[in-house]
Short mmCIF file of C-alpha atoms in Angstrom, two decimals:
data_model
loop_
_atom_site.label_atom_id
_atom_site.label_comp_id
_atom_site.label_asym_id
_atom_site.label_seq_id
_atom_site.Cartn_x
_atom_site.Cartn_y
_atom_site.Cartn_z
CA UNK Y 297 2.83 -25.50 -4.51
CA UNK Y 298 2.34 -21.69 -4.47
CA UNK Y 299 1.61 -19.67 -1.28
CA UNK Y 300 -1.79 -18.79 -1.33
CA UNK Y 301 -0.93 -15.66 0.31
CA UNK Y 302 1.89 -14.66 -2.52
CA UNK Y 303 0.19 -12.94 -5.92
CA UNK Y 304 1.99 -14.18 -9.06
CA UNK Y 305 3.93 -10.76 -9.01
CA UNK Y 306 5.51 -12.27 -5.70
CA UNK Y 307 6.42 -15.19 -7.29
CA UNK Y 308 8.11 -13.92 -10.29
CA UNK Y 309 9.69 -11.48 -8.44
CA UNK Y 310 10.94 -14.23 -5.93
CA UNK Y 311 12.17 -16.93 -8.81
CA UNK Y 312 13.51 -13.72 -11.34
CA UNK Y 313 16.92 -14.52 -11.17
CA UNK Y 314 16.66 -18.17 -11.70
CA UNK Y 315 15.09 -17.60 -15.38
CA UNK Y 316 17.32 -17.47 -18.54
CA UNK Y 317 16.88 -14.31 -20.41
CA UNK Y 318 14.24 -15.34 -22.96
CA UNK Y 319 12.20 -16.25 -19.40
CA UNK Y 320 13.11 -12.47 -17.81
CA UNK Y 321 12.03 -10.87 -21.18
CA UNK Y 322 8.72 -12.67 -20.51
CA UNK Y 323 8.65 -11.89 -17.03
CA UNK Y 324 9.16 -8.04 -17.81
CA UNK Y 325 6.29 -7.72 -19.98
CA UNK Y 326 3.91 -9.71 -17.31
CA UNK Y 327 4.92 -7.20 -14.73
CA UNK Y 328 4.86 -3.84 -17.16
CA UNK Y 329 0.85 -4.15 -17.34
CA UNK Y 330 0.00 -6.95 -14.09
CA UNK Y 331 -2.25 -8.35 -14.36
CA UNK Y 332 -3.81 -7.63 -17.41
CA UNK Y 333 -0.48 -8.96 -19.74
CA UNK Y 334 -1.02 -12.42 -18.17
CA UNK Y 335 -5.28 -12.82 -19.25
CA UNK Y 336 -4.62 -13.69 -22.65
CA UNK Y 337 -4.17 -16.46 -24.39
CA UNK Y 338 -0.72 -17.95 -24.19
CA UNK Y 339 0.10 -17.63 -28.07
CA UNK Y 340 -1.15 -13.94 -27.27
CA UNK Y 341 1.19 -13.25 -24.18
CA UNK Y 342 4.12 -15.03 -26.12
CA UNK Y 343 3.86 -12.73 -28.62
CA UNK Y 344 3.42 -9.46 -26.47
CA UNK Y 345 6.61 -10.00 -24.87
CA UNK Y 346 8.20 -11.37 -27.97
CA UNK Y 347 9.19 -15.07 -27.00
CA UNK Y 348 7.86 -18.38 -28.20
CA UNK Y 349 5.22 -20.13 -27.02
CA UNK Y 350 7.12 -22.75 -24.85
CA UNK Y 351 9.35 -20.11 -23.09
CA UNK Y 352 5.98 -19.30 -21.42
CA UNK Y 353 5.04 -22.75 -20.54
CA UNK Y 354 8.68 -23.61 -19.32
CA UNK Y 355 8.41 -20.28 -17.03
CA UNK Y 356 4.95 -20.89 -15.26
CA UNK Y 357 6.38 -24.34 -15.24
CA UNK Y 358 9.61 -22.91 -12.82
CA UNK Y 359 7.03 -20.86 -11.02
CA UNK Y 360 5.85 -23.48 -9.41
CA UNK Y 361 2.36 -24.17 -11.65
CA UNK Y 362 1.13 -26.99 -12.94
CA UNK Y 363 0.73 -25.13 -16.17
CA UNK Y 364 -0.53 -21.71 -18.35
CA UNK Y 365 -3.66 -22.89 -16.93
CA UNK Y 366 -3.13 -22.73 -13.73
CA UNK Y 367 -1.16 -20.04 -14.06
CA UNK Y 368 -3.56 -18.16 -15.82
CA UNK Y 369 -6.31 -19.32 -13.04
CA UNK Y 370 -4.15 -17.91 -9.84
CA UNK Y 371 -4.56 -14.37 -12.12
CA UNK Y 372 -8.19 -14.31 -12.25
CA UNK Y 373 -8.32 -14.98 -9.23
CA UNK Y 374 -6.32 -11.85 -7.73
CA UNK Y 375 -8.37 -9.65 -10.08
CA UNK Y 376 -11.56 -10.82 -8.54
CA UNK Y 377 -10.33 -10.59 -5.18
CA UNK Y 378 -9.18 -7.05 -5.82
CA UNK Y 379 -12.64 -5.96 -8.09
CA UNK Y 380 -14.94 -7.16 -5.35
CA UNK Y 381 -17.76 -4.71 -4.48
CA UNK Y 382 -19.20 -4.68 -0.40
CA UNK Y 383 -21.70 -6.44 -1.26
CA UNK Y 384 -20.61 -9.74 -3.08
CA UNK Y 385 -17.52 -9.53 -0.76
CA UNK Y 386 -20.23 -10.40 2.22
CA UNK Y 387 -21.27 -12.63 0.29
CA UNK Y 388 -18.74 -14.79 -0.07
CA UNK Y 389 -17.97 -15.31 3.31
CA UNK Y 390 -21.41 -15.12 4.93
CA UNK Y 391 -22.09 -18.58 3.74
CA UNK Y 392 -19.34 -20.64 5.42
CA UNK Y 393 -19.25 -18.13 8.38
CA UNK Y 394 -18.66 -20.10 11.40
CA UNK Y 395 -20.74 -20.73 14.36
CA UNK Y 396 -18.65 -18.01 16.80
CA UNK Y 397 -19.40 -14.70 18.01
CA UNK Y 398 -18.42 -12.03 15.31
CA UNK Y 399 -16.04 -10.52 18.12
CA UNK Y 400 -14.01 -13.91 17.75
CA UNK Y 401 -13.98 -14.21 14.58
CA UNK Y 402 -12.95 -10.69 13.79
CA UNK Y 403 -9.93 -11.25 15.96
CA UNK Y 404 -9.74 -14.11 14.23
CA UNK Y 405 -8.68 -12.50 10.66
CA UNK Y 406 -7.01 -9.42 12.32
CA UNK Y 407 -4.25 -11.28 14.21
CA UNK Y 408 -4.08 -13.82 11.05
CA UNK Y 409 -3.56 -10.62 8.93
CA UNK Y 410 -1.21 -9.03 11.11
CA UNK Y 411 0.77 -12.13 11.33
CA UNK Y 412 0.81 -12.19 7.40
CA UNK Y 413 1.49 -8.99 6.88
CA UNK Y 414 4.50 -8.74 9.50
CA UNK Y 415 5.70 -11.94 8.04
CA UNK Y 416 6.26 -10.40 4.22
CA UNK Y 417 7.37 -7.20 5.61
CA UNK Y 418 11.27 -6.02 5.28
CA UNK Y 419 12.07 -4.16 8.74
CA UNK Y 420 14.79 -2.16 6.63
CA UNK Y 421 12.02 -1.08 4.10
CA UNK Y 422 10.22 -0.01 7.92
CA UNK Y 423 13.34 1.68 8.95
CA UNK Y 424 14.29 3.33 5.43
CA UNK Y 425 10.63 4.97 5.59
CA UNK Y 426 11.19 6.07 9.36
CA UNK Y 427 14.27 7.44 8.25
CA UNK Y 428 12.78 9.51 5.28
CA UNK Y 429 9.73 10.75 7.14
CA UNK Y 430 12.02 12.43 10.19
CA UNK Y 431 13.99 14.19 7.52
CA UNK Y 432 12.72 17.67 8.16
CA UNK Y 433 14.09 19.01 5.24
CA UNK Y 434 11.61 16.93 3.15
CA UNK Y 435 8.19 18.16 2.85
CA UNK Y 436 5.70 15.20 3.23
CA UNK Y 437 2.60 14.99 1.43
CA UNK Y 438 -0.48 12.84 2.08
CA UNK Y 439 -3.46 11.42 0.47
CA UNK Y 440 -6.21 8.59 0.33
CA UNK Y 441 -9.09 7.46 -1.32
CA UNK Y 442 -12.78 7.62 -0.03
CA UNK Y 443 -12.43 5.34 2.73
CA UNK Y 444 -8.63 5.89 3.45
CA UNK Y 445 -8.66 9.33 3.36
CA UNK Y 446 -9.35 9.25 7.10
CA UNK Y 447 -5.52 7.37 7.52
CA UNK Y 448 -3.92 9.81 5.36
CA UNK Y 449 -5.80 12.05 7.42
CA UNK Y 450 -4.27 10.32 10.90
CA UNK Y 451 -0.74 9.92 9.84
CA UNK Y 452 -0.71 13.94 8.94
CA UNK Y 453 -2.29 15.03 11.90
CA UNK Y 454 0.14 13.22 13.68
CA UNK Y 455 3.42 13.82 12.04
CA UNK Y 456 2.46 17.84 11.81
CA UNK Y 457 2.91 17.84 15.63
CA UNK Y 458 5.97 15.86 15.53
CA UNK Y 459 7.52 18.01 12.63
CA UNK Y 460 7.51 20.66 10.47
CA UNK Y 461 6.72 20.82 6.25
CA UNK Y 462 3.67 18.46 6.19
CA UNK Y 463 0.50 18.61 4.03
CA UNK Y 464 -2.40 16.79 3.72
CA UNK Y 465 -4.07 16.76 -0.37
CA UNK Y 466 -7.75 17.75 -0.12
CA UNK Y 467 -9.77 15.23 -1.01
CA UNK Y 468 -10.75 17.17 -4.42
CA UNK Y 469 -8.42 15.26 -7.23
CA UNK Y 470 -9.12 18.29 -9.66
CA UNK Y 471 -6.96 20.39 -7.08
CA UNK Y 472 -3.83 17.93 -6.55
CA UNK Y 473 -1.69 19.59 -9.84
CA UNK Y 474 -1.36 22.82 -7.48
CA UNK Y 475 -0.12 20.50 -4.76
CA UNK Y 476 2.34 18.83 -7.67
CA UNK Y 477 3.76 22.33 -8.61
CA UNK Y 478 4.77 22.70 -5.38
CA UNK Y 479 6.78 18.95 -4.91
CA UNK Y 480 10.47 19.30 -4.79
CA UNK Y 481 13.44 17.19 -5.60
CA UNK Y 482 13.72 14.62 -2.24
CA UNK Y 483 9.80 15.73 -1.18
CA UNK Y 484 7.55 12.51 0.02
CA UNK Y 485 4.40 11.71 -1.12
CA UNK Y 486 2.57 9.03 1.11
CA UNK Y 487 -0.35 7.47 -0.73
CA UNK Y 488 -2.84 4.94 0.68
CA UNK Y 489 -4.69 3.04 -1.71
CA UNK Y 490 -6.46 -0.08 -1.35
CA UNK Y 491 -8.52 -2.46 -3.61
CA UNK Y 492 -11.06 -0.69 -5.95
CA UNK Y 493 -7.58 1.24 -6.67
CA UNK Y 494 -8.62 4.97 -7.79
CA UNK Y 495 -6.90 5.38 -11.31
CA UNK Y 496 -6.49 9.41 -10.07
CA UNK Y 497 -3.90 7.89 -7.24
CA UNK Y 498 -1.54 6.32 -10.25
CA UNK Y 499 -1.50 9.88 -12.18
CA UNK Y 500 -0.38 11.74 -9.08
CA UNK Y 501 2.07 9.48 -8.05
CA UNK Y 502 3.55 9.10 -11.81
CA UNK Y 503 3.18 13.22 -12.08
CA UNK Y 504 4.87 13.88 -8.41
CA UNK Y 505 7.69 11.29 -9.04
CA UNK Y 506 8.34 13.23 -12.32
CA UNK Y 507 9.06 16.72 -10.43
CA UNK Y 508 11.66 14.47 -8.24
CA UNK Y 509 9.59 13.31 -5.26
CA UNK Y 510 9.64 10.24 -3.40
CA UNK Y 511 6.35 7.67 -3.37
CA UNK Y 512 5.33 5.78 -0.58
CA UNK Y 513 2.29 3.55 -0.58
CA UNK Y 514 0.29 1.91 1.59
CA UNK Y 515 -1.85 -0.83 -0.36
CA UNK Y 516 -3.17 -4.40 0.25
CA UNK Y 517 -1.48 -7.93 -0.32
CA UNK Y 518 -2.65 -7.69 -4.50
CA UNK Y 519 -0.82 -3.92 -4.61
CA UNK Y 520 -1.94 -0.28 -6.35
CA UNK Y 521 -1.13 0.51 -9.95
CA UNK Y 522 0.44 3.00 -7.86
CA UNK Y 523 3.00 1.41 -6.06
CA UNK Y 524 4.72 1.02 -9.51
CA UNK Y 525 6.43 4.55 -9.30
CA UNK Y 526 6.91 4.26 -5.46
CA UNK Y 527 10.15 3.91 -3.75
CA UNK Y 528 8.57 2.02 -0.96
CA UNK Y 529 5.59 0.10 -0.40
CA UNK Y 530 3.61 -1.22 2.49
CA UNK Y 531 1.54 -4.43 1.54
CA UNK Y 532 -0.90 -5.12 4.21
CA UNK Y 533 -3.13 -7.93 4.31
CA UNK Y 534 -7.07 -6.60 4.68
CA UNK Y 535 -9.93 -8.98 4.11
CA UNK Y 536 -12.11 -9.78 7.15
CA UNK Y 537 -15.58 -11.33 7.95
CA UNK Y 538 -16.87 -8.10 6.27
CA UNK Y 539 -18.54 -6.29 3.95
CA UNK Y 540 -15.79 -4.13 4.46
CA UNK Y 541 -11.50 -4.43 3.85
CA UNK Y 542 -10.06 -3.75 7.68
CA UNK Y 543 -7.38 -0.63 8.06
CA UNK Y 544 -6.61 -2.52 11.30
CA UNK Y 545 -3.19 -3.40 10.26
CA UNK Y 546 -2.52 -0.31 8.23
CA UNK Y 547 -3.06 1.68 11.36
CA UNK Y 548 -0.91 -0.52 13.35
CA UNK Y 549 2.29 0.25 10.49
CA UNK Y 550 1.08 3.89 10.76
CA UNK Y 551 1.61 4.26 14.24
CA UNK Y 552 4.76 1.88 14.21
CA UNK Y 553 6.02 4.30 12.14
CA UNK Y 554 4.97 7.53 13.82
CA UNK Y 555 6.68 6.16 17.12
CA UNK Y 556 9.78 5.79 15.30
CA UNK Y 557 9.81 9.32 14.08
CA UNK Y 558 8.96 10.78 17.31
CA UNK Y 559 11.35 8.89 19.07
CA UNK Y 560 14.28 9.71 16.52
CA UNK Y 561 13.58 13.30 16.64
CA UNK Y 562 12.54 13.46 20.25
CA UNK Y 563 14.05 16.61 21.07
CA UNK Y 564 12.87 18.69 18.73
CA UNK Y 565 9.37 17.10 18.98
CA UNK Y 566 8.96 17.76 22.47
CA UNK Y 567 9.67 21.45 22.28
CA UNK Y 568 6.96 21.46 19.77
CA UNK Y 569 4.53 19.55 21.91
CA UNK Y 570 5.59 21.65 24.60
CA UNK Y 571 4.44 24.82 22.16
CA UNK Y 572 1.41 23.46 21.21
CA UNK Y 573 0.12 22.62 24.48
CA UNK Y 574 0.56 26.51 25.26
CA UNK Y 575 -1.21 27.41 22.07
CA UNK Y 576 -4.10 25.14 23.13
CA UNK Y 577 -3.90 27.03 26.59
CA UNK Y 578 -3.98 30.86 25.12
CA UNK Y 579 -6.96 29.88 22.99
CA UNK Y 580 -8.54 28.31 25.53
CA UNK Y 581 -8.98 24.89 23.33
CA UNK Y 582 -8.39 21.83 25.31
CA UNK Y 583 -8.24 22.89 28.55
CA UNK Y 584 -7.69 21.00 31.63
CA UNK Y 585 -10.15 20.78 34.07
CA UNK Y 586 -10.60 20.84 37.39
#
């Protein structure tokens, strides 16, 4: 039985290994164009990754479904999940929303999502990442969408106290080649993107990784067209008795991670707090009172 939590991408990344090589060939061209390769018919996706028709029934077979149909079902099924507007997200759960307070069952989906999401995360991907974003050699880069802008947004204005060579994109995707020309060999680029993926997001990240920087994404449980050229990725899980995808769980990895860089690089990030606060002082910003 297959996770309902796992994507098919999950699942034939967990079970590659174990296929023969026709199988792998197949398994390739699913994951070049996912999840669009695996919509057709199965004479259609045979032939697109140039196997027979019965290598692709053995595979979904070792994958753990029933067969193509199923197969072919669990795939619709992410690209709904991932298409869904505000609106007919609401309502699809307002109708079996239980009888508790929203309050509860808020905290409800957050700690279930937080459990997920901690649960399919690699602490050495966590601790690679920490370890690339306290480089100070490395300029870092960030960006988001509409609505996660405003964590791209966070993390920057957080690690450009803690270090030095960061930059936050503006928000204007007709300016982000200028920001490109500047990228350098080594040189992060931290990208949120979740569902309703913007199709500007996968062009910078394909153009920065080109002049040599690094991608890192954070995403939701089905993943950006993105996080294809990244060298790390964050899956979180997001849905919630909403209208709206929660950045609950994002923020919590964001500031997981920005305590980790702050507390590697302590001593130089405490002589900078220590100059900011005087900054904030001589321009009279922020002052204490009383």
């Amino acid at each position: 039985m297959i996770n309902a939590s796992k994507t098919v991408s999950d699942v034939i990344h967990a079970r590659f290994d174990g296929l023969t090589r026709a199988e792998k060939q197949l398994a390739k061209s699913l994951l070049d164009n996912y999840p669009v390769s695996g919509l057709g018919s199965i004479t259609t996706v045979a032939e697109n990754a140039r196997v027979s028709t019965p290598t692709v029934a053995r595979m979904v077979q070792k994958l753990g479904f029933k067969g193509y149909p199923e197969f072919q079902s669990h795939l619709h099924q992410e690209v709904e999940a991932t298409i869904s507007n505000p609106l007919t997200k609401r309502g699809r759960w307002a109708s079996n929303a239980p009888g508790t307070h929203i309050l509860n069952r808020f905290a409800d989906a957050i700690s279930a999502n937080l459990r997920q999401t901690l649960t399919d995360l690699d602490t050495s991907t966590f601790d690679s990442v920490a370890t690339l974003l306290s480089e100070s050699r490395r300029e870092l880069y960030f960006v988001g969408g509409r609505i996660t802008g405003a964590l791209a947004e966070y993390f920057f204005t957080h690690m450009q106290v803690i270090r030095a060579n960061t930059t936050l994109l503006s928000d204007n995707s007709s300016s982000w080649p200028q920001y490109v020309l500047n990228m350098n060999p080594g040189d992060l680029l931290i990208i949120f993107d979740i569902r309703r993926y913007e199709v500007e997001m996968v062009s910078l990240a394909a153009a920065a990784r080109r002049r040599g920087a690094e991608i890192i994404v954070f995403t939701d449980q089905w993943a950006s067209p993105a996080s294809k050229h990244a060298k790390h990725t964050f899956r979180v899980h997001i849905e919630a008795p909403s209208a709206w995808d929660s950045s609950v769980v994002t923020l919590f990895i964001v500031e997981a991670l920005i305590e980790a860089v702050q507390n590697s690089t302590w001593d130089e990030t405490s002589e900078r707090m220590k100059t900011l606060e005087g900054l904030f002082e001589q321009s009279k910003l922020f002052r204490k009172i009383g």
